[in-house]
PDB file of C-alpha atoms in Angstrom:
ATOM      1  CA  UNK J 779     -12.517   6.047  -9.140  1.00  0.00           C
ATOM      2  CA  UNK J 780     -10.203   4.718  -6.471  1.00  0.00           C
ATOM      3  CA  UNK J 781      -7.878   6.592  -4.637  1.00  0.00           C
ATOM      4  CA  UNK J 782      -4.269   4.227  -4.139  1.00  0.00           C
ATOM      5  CA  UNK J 783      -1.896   6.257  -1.878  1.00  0.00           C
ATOM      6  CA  UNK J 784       1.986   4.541  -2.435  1.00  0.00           C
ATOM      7  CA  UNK J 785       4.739   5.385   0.126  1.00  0.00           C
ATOM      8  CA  UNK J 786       8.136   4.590  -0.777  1.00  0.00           C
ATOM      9  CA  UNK J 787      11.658   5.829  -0.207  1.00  0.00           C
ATOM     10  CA  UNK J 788      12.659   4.875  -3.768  1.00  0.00           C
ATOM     11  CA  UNK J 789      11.400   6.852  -6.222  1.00  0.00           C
ATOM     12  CA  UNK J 790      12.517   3.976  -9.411  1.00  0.00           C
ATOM     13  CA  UNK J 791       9.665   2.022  -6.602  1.00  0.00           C
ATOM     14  CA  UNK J 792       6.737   4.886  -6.631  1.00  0.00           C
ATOM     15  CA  UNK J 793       7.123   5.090 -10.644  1.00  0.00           C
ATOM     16  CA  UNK J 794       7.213   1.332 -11.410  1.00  0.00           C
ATOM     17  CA  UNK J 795       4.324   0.984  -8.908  1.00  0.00           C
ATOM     18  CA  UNK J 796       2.420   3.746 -10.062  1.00  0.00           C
ATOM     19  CA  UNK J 797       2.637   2.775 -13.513  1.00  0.00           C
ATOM     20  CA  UNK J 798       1.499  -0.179 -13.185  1.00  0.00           C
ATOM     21  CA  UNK J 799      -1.900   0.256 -11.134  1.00  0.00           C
ATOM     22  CA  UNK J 800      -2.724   3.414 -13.759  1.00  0.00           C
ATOM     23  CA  UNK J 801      -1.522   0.488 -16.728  1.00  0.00           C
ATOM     24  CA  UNK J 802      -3.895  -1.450 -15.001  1.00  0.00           C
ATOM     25  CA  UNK J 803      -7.261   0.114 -14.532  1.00  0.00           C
ATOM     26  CA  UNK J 804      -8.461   4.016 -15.627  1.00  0.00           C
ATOM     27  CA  UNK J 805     -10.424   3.450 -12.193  1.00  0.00           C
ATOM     28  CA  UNK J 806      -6.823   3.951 -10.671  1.00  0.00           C
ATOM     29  CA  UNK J 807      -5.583   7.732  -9.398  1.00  0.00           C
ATOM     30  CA  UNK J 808      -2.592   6.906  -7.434  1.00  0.00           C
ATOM     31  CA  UNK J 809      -0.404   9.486  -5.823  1.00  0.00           C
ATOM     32  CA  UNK J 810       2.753   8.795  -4.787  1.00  0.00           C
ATOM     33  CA  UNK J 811       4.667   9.685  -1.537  1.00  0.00           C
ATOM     34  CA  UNK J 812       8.355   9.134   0.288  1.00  0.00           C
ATOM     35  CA  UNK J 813       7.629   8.706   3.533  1.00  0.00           C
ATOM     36  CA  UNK J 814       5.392   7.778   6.088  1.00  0.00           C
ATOM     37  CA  UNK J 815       5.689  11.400   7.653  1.00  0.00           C
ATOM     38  CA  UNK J 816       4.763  12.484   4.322  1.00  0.00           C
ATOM     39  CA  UNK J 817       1.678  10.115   4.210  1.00  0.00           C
ATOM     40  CA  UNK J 818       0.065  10.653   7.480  1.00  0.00           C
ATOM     41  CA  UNK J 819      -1.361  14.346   6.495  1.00  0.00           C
ATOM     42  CA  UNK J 820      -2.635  12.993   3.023  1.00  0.00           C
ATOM     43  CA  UNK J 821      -4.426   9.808   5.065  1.00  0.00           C
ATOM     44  CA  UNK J 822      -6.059  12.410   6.817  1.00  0.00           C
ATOM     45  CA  UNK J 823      -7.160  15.278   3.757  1.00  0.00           C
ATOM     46  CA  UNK J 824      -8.310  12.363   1.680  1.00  0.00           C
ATOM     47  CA  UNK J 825     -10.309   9.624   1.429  1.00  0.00           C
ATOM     48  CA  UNK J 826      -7.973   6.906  -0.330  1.00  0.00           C
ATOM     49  CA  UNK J 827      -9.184   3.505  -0.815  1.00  0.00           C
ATOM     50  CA  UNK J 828      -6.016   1.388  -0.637  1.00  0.00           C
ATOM     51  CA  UNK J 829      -2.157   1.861   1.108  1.00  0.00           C
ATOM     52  CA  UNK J 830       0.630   0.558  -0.558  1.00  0.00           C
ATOM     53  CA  UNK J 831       3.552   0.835   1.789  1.00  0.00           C
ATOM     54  CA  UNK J 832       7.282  -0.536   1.835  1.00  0.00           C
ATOM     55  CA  UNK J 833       8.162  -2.115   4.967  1.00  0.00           C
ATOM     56  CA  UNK J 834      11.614  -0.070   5.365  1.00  0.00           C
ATOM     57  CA  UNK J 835      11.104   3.694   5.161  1.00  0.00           C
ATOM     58  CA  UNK J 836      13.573   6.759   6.008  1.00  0.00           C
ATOM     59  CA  UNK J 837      12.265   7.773   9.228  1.00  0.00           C
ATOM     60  CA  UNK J 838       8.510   6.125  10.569  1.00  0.00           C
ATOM     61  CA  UNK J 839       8.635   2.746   8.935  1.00  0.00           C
ATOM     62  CA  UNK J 840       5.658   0.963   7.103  1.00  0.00           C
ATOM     63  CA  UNK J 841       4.739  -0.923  10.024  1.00  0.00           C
ATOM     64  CA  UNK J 842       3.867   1.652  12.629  1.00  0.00           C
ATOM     65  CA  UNK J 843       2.221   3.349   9.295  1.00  0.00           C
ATOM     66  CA  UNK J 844       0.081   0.999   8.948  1.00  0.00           C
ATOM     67  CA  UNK J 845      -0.334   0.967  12.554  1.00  0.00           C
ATOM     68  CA  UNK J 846      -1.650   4.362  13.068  1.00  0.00           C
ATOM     69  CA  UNK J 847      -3.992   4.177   9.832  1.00  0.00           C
ATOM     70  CA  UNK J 848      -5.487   0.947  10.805  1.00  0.00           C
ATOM     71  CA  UNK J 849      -6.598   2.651  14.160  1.00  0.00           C
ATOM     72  CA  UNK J 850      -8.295   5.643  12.341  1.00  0.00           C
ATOM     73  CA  UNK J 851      -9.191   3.678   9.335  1.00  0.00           C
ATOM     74  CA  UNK J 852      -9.759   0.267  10.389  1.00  0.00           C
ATOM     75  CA  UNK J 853     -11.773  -0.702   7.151  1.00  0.00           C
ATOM     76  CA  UNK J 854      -8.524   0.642   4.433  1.00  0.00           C
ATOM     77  CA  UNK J 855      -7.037  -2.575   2.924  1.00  0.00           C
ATOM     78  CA  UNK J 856      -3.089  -1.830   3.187  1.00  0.00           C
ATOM     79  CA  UNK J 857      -0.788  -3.686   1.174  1.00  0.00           C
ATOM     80  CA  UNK J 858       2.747  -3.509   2.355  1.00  0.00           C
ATOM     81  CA  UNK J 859       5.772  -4.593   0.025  1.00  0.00           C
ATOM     82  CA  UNK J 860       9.156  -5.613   1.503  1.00  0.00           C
ATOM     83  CA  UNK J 861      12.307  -7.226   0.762  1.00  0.00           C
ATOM     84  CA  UNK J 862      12.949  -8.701   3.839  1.00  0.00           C
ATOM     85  CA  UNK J 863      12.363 -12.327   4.623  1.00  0.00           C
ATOM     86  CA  UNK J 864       8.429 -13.081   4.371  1.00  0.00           C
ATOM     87  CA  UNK J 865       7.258 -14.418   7.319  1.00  0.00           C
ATOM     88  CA  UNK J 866       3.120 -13.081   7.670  1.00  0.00           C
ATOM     89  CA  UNK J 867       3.014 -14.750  11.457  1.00  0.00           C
ATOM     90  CA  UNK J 868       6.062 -12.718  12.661  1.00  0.00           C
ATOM     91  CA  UNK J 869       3.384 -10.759  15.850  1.00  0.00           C
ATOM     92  CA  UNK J 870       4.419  -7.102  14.772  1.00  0.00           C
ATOM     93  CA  UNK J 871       2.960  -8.237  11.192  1.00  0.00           C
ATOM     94  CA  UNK J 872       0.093 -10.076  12.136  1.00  0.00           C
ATOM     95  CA  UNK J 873      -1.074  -6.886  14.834  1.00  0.00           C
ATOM     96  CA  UNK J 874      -1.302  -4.676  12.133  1.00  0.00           C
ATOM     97  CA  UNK J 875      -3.578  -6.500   9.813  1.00  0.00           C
ATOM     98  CA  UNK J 876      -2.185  -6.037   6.294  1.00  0.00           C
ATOM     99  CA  UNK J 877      -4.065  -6.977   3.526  1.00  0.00           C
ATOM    100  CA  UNK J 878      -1.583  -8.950   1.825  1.00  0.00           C
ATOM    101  CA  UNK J 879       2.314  -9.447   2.236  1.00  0.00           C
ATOM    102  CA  UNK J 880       4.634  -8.661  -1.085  1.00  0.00           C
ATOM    103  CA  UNK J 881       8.371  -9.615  -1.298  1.00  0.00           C
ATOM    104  CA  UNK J 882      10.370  -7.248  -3.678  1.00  0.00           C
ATOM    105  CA  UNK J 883      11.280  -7.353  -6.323  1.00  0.00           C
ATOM    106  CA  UNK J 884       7.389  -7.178  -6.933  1.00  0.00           C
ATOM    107  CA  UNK J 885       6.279  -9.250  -9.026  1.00  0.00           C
ATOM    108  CA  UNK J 886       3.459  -7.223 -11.220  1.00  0.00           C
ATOM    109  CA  UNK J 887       0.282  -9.700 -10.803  1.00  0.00           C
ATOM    110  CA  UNK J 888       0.639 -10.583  -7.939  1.00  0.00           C
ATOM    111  CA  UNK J 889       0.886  -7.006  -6.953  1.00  0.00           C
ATOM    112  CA  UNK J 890      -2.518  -6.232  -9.531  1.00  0.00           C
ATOM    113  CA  UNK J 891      -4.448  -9.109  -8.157  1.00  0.00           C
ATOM    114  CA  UNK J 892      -3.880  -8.555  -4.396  1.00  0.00           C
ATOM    115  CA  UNK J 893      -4.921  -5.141  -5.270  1.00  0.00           C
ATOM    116  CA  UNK J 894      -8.082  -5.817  -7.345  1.00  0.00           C
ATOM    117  CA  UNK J 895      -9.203  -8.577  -3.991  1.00  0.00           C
ATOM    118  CA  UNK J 896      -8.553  -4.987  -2.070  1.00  0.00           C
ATOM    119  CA  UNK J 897     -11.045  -3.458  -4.245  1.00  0.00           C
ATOM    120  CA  UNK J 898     -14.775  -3.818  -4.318  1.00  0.00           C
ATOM    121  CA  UNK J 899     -15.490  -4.886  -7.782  1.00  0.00           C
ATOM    122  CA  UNK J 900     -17.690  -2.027  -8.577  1.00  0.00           C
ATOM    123  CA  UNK J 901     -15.757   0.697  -7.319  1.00  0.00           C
ATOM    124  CA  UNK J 902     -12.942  -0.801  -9.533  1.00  0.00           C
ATOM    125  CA  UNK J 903     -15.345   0.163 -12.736  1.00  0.00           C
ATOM    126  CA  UNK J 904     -15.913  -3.565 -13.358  1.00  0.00           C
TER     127      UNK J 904
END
C-alpha cells in the first residue's frame, strides 16, 4: 500500500484528486488535508510515500511545505500542482526539488503517470 498525503485549500481539489489516485490503483490510501499547517503534524505521525501539494495555500504555502519536508524527508517524491504560470527554473522551484510540476486544471494522466514514476513499481502492487 502507498500512503499519498494531498494538501489543498479547495476541497472540489482534495475530492477530484483523491478520487482519482483511489480510481487509479487499490495500492492507493490517500488522505486528504487543507493546509500546510494541517500537513506538517501528519508528515511527521506517518510514513506517506508521496506529497501532492497546491502551490497557493491559506496560510504556509506549498513551497516552503515542500521545503521543510524535503529537509526531514529528503527521499519523499512531492508533486506540487499550481495554476500559476509554469516555469520549473524559476530558483524558489528548482531549491525545493519537486518531483514534477502540474498546471491546473489537472489534467488526470498526467497527474496518474507523474505519480506512478513517483512510485516504485512494486510498492504500487504492480
Amino acid at each position: 500500500m502507498k500512503h499519498i498525503l494531498v494538501v489543498d485549500d479547495q476541497a472540489d481539489m482534495q475530492e477530484l484528486l483523491r478520487s482519482a489516485l483511489e480510481l487509479a490503483s487499490p495500492h492507493y490510501a490517500v488522505q486528504t488535508v487543507g493546509s500546510a499547517e494541517a500537513a506538517l503534524p501528519l508528515l511527521r505521525q506517518k510514513a506517506f510515500d508521496l506529497l501532492i501539494t497546491d502551490m497557493r495555500l491559506t496560510g504556509m504555502n506549498g513551497l516552503e511545505l515542500a521545503r521543510q519536508v524535503r529537509a526531514k524527508r529528503p527521499q519523499m517524491p512531492v508533486i506540487m500542482v499550481t495554476a500559476e504560470p509554469l516555469d520549473p527554473k524559476r530558483p524558489e522551484i528548482k531549491a525545493v526539488g519537486l518531483f514534477r510540476l502540474l498546471k491546473k486544471p489537472v489534467d488526470t494522466d498526467k497527474l496518474l503517470t507523474a505519480v506512478e514514476a513517483a512510485l516504485p513499481e512494486k510498492a504500487r502492487g504492480s
